[in-house]
PDB file of N, CA and C and ligand atoms in Angstrom:
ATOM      1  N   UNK A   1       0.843  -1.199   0.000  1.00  0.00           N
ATOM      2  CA  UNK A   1       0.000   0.000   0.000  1.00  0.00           C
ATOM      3  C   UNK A   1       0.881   1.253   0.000  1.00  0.00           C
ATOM      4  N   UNK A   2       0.786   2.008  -0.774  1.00  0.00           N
ATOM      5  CA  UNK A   2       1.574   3.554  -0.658  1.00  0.00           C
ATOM      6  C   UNK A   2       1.433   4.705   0.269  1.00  0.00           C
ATOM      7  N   UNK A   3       2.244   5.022   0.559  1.00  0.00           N
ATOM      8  CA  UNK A   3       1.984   5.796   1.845  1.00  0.00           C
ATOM      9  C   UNK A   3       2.564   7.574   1.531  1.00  0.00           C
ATOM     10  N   UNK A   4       2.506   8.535   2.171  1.00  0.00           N
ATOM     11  CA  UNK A   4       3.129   9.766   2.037  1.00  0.00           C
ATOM     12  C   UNK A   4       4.662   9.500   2.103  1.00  0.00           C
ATOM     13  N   UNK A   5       5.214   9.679   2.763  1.00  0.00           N
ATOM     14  CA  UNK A   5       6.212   9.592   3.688  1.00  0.00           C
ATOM     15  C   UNK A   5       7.303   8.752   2.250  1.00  0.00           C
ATOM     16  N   UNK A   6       6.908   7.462   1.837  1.00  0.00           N
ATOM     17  CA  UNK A   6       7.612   6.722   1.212  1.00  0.00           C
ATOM     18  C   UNK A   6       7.422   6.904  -0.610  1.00  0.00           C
ATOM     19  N   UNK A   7       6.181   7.306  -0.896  1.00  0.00           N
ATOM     20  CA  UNK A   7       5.906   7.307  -2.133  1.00  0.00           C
ATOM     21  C   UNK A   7       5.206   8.344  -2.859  1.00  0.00           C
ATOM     22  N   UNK A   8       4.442   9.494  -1.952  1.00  0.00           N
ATOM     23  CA  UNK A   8       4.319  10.267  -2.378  1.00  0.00           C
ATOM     24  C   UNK A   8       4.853  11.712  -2.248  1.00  0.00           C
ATOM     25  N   UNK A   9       5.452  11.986  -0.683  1.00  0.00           N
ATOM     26  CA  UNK A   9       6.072  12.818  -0.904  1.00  0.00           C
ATOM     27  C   UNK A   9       7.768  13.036  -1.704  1.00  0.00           C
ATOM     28  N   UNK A  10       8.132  11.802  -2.000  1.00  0.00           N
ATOM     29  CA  UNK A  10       9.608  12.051  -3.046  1.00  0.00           C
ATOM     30  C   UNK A  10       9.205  12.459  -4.376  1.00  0.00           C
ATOM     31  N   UNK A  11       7.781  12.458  -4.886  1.00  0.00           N
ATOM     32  CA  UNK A  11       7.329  12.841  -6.230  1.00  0.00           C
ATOM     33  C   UNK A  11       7.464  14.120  -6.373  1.00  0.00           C
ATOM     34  N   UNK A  12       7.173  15.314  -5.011  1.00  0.00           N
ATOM     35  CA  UNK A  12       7.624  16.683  -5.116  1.00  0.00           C
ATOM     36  C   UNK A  12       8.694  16.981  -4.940  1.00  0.00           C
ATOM     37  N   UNK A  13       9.026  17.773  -6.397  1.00  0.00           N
ATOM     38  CA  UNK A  13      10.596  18.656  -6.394  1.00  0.00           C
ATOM     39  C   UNK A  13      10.926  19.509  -5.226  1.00  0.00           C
ATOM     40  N   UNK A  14      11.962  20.005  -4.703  1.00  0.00           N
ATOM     41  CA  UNK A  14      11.913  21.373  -4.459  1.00  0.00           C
ATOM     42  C   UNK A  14      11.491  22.447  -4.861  1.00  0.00           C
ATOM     43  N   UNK A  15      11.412  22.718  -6.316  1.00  0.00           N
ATOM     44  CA  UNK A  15      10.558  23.239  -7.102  1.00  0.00           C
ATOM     45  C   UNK A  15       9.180  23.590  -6.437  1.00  0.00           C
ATOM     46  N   UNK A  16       9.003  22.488  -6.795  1.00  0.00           N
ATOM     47  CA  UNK A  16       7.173  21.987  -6.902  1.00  0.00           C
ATOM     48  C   UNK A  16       6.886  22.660  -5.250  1.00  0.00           C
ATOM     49  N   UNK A  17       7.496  22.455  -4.042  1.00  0.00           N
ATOM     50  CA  UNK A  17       7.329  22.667  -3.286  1.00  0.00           C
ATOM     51  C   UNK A  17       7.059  24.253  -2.930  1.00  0.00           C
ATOM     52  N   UNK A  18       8.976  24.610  -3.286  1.00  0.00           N
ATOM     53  CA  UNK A  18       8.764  26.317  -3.564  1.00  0.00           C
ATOM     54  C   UNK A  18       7.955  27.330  -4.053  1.00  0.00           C
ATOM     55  N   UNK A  19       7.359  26.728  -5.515  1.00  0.00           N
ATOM     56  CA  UNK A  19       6.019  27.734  -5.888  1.00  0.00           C
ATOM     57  C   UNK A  19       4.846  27.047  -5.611  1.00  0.00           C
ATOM     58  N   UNK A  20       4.441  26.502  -4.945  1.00  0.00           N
ATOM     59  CA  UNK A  20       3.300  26.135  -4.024  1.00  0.00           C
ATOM     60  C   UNK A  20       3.198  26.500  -2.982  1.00  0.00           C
ATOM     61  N   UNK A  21       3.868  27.063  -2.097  1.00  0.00           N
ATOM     62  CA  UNK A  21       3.809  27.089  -0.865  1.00  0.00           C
ATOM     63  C   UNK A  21       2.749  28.615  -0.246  1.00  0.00           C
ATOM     64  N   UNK A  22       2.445  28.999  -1.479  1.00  0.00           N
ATOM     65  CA  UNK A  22       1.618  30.422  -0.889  1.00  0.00           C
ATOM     66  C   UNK A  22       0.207  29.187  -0.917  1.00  0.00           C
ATOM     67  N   UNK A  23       0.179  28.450  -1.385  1.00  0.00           N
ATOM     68  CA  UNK A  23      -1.152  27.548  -1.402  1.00  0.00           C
ATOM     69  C   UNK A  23      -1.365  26.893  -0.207  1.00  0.00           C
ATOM     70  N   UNK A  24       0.023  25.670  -0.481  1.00  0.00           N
ATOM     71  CA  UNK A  24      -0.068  24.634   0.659  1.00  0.00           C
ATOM     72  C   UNK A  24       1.478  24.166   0.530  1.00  0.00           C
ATOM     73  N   UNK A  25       1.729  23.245   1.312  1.00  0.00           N
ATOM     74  CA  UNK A  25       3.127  22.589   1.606  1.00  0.00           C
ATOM     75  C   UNK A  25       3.135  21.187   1.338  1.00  0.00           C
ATOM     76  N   UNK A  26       3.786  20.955   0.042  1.00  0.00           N
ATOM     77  CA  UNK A  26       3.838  19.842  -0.699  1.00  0.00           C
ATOM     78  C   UNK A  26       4.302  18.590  -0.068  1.00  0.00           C
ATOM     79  N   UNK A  27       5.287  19.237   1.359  1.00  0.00           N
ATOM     80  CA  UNK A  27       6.289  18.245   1.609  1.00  0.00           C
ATOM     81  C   UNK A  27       5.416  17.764   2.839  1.00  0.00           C
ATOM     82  N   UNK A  28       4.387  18.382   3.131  1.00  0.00           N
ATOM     83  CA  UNK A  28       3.387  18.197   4.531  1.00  0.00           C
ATOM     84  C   UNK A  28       2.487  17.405   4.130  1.00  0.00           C
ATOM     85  N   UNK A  29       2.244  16.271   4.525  1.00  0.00           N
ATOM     86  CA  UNK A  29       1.360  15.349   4.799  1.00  0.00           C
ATOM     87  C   UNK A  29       0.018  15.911   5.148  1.00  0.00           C
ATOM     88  N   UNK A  30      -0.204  16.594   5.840  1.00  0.00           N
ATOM     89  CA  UNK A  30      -1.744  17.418   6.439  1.00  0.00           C
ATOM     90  C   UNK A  30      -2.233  18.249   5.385  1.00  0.00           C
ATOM     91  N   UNK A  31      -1.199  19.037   4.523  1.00  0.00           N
ATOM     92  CA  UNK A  31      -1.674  19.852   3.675  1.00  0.00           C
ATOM     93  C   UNK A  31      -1.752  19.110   2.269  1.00  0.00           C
ATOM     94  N   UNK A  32      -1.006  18.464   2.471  1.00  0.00           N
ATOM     95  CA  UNK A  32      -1.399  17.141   0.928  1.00  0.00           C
ATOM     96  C   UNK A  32      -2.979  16.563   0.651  1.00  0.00           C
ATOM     97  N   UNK A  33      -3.025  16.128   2.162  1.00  0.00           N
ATOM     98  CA  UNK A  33      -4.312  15.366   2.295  1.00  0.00           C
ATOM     99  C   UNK A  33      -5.437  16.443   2.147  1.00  0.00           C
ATOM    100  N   UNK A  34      -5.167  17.562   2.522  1.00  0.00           N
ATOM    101  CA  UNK A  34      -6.244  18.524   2.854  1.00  0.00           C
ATOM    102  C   UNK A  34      -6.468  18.796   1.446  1.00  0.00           C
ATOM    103  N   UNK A  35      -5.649  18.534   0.314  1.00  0.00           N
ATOM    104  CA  UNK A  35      -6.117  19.641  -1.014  1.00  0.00           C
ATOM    105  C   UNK A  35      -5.680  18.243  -1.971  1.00  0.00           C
ATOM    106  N   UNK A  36      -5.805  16.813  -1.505  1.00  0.00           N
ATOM    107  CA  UNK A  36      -5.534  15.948  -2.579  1.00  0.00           C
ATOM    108  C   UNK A  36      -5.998  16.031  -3.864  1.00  0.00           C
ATOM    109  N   UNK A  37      -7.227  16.385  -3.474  1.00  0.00           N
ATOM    110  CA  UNK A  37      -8.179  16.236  -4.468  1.00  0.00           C
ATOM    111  C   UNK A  37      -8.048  17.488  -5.571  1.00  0.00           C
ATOM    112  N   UNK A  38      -7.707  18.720  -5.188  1.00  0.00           N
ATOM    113  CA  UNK A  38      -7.294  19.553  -5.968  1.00  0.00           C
ATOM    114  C   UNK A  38      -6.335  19.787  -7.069  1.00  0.00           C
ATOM    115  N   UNK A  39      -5.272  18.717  -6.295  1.00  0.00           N
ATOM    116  CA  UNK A  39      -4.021  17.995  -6.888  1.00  0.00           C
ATOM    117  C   UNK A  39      -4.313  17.257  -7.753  1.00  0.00           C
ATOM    118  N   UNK A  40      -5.288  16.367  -7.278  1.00  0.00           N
ATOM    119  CA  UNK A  40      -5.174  15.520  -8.347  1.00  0.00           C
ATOM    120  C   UNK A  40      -5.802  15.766  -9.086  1.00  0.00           C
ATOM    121  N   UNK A  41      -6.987  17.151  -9.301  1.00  0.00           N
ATOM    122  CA  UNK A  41      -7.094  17.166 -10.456  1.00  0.00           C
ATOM    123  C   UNK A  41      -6.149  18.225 -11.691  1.00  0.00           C
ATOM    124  N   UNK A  42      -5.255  18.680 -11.009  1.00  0.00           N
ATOM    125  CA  UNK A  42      -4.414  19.647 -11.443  1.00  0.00           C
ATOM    126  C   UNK A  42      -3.333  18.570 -12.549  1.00  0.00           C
ATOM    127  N   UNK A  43      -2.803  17.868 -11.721  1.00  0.00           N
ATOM    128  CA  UNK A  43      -2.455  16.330 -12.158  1.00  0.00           C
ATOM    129  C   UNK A  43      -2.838  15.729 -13.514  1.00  0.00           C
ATOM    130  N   UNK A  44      -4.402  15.540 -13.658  1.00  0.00           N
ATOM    131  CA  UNK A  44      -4.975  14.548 -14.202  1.00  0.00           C
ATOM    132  C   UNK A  44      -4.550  15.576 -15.479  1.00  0.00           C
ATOM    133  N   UNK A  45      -5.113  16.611 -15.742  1.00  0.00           N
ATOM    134  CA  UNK A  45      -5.412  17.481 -17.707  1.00  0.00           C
ATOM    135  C   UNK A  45      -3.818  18.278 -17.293  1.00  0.00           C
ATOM    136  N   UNK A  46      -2.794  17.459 -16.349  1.00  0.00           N
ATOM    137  CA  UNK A  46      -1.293  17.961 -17.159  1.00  0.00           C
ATOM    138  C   UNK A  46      -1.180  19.417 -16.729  1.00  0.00           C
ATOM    139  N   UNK A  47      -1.742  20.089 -15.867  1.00  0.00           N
ATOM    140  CA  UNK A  47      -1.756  21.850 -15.619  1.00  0.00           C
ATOM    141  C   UNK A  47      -0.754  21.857 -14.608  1.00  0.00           C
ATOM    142  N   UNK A  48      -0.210  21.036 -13.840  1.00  0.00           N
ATOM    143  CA  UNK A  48       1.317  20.822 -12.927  1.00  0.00           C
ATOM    144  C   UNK A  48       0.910  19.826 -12.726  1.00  0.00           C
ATOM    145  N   UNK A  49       2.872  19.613 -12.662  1.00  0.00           N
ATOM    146  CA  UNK A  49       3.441  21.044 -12.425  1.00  0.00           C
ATOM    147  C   UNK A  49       3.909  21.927 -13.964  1.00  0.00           C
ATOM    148  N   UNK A  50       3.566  23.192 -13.395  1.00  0.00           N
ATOM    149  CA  UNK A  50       3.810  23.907 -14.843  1.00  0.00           C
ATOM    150  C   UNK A  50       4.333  23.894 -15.820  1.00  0.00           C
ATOM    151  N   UNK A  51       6.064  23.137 -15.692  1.00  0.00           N
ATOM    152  CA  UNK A  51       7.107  23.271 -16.199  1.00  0.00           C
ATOM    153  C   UNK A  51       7.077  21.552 -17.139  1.00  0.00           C
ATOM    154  N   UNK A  52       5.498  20.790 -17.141  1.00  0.00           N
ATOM    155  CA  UNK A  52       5.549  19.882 -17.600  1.00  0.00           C
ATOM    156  C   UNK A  52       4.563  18.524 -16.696  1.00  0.00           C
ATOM    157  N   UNK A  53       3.926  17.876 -17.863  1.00  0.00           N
ATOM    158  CA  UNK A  53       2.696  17.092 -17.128  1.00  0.00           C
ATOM    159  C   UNK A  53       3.459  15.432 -16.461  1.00  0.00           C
ATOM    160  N   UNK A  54       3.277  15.268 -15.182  1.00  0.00           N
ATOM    161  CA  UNK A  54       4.061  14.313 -14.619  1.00  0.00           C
ATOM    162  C   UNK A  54       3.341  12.737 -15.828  1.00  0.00           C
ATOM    163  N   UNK A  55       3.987  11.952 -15.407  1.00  0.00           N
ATOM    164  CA  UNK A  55       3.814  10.608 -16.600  1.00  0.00           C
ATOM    165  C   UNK A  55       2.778   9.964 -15.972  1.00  0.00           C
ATOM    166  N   UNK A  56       1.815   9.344 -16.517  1.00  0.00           N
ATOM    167  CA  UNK A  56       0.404   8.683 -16.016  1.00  0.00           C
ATOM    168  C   UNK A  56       1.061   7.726 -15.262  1.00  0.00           C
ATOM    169  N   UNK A  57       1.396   6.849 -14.810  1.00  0.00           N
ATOM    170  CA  UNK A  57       1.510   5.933 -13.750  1.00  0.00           C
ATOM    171  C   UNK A  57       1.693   6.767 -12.482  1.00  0.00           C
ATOM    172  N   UNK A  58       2.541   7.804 -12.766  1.00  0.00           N
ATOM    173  CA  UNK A  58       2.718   8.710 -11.494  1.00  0.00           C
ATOM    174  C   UNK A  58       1.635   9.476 -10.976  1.00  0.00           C
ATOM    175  N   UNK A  59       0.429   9.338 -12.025  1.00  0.00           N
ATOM    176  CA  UNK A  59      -1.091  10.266 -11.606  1.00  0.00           C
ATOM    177  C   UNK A  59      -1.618   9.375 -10.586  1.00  0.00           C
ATOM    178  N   UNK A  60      -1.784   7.746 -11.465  1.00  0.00           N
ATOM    179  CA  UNK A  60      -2.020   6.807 -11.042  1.00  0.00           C
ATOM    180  C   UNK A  60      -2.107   6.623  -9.556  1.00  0.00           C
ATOM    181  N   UNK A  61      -0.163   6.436  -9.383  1.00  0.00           N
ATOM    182  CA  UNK A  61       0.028   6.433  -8.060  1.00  0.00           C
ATOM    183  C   UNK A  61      -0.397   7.560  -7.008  1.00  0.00           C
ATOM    184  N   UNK A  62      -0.914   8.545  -6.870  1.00  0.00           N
ATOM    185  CA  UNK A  62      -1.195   9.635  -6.404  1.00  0.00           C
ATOM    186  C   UNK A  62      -2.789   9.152  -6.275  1.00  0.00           C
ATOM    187  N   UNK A  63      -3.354   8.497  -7.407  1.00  0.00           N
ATOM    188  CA  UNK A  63      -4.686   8.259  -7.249  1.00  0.00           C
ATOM    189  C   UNK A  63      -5.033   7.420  -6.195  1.00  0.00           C
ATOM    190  N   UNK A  64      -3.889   6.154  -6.559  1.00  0.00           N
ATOM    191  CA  UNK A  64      -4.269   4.860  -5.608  1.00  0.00           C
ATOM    192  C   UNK A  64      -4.085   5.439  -3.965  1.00  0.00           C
ATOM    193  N   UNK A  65      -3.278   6.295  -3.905  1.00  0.00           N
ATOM    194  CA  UNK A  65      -2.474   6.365  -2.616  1.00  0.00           C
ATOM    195  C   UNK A  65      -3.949   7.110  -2.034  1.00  0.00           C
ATOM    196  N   UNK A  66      -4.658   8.213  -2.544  1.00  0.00           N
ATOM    197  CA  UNK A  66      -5.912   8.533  -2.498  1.00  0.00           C
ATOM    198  C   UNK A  66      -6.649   7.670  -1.887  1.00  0.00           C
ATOM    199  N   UNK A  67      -7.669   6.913  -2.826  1.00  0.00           N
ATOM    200  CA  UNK A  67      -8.366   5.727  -2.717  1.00  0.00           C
ATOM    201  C   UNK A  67      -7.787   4.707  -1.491  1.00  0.00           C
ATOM    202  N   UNK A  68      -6.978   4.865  -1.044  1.00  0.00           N
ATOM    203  CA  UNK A  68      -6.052   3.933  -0.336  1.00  0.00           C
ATOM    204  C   UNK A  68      -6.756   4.619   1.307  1.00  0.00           C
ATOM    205  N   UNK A  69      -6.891   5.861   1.233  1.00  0.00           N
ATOM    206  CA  UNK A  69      -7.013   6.256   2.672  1.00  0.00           C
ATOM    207  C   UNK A  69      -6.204   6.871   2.816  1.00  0.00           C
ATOM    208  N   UNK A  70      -5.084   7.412   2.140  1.00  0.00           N
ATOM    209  CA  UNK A  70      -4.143   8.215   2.080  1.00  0.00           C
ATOM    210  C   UNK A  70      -3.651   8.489   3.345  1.00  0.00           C
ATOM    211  N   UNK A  71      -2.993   7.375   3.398  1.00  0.00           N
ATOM    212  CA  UNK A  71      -1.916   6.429   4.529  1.00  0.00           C
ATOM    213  C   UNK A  71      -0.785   7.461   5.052  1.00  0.00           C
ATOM    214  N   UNK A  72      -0.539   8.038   5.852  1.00  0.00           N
ATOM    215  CA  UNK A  72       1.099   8.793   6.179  1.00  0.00           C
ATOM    216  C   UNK A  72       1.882   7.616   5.685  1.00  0.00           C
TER     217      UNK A  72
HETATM  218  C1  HEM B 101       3.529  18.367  -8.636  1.00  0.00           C
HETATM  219  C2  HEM B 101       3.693  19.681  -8.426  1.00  0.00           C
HETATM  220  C3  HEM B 101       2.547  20.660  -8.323  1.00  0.00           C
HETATM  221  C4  HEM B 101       1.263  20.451  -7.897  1.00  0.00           C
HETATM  222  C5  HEM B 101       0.644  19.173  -7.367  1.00  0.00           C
HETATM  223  C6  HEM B 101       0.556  21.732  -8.032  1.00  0.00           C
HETATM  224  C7  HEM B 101      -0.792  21.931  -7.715  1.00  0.00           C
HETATM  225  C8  HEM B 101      -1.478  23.115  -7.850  1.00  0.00           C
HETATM  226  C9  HEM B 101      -2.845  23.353  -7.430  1.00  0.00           C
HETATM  227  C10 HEM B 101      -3.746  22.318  -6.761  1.00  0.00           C
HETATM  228  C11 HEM B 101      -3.138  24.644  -7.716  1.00  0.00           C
HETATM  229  C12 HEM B 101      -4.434  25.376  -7.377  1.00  0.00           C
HETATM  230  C13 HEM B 101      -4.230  26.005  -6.018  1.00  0.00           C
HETATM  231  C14 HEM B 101      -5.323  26.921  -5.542  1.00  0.00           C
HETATM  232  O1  HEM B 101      -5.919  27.635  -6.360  1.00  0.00           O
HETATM  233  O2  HEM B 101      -5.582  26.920  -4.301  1.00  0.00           O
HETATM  234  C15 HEM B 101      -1.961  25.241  -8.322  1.00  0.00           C
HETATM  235  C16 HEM B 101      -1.857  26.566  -8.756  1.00  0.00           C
HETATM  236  C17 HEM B 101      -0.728  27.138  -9.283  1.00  0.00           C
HETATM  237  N1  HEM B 101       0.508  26.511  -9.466  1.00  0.00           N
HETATM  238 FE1  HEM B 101       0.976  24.602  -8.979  1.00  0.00          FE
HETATM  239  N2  HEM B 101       1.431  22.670  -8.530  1.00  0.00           N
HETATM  240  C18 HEM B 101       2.654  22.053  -8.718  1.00  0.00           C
HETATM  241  C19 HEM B 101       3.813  22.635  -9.208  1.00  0.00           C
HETATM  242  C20 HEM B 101       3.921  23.926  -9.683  1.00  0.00           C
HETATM  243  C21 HEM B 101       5.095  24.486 -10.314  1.00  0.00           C
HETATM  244  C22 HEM B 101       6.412  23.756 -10.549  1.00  0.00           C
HETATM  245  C23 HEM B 101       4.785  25.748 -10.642  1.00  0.00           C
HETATM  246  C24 HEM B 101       5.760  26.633 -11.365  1.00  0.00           C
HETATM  247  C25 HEM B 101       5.583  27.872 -11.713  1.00  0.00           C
HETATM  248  C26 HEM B 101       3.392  26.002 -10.226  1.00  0.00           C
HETATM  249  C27 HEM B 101       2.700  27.204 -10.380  1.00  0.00           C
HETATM  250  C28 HEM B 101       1.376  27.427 -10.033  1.00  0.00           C
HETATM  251  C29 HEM B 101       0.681  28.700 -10.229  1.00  0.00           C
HETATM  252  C30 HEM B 101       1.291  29.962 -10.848  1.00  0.00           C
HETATM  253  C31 HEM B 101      -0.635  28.519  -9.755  1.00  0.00           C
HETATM  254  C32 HEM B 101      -1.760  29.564  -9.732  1.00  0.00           C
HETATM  255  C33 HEM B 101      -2.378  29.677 -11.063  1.00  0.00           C
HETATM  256  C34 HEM B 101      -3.268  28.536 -11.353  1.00  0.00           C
HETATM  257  O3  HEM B 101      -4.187  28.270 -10.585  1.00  0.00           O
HETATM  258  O4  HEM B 101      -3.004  27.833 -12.354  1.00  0.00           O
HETATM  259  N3  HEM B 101       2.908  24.857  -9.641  1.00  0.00           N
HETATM  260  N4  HEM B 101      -0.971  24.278  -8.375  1.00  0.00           N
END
C-alpha cells in the first residue's frame, strides 16, 4: 500500500514545493491530504506542475495512494 512519507512525498521537487507554498506545503502530509483532491485534479489534464505534465503511472500512483485512505 503507498503511503506519504515513502511514495508520495519524493514525487515533489523542491521546485514543486517552492512555488506552491503560498497555497499549501507539498512536503506536509496534512496539507497534501487537505487539497488531494485539488491535486489531483491539477495532475490529471497535465496543468502541474507547470514546467511539464508528470507521466500517467505517477497520476495513477497519487490516485491509488488517495483511494487507499491516504496512509502517512
Ligand atoms: C507536482 C507539483 C505541483 C502540484 C501538485 C501543483 C498543484 C497546484 C494546485 C492544486 C493549484 C491550485 C491552487 C489553488 O488555487 O488553491 C496550483 C496553482 C498554481 N501553481 Fe501549482 N502545482 C505544482 C507545481 C507547480 C510548479 C512547478 C509551478 C511553477 C511555476 C506552479 C505554479 C502554479 C501557479 C502559478 C498557480 C496559480 C495559477 C493557477 O491556478 O493555475 N505549480 N498548483
Amino acid at each position: 500500500m503507498a503511503g506519504y512519507e515513502e511514495d508520495i512525498k519524493p514525487l515533489f521537487r523542491e521546485l514543486d514545493r517552492d512555488e506552491m507554498e503560498w497555497a499549501f506545503d507539498l512536503w506536509s502530509y496534512e496539507d497534501v491530504k487537505e487539497h488531494a483532491q485539488d491535486i489531483l485534479e491539477r495532475l490529471r489534464v497535465g496543468e502541474m506542475p507547470c514546467d511539464g505534465p508528470w507521466p500517467a503511472e505517477r497520476v495513477e500512483l497519487f490516485e491509488e495512494w488517495m483511494e487507499e485512505g491516504m496512509q502517512p
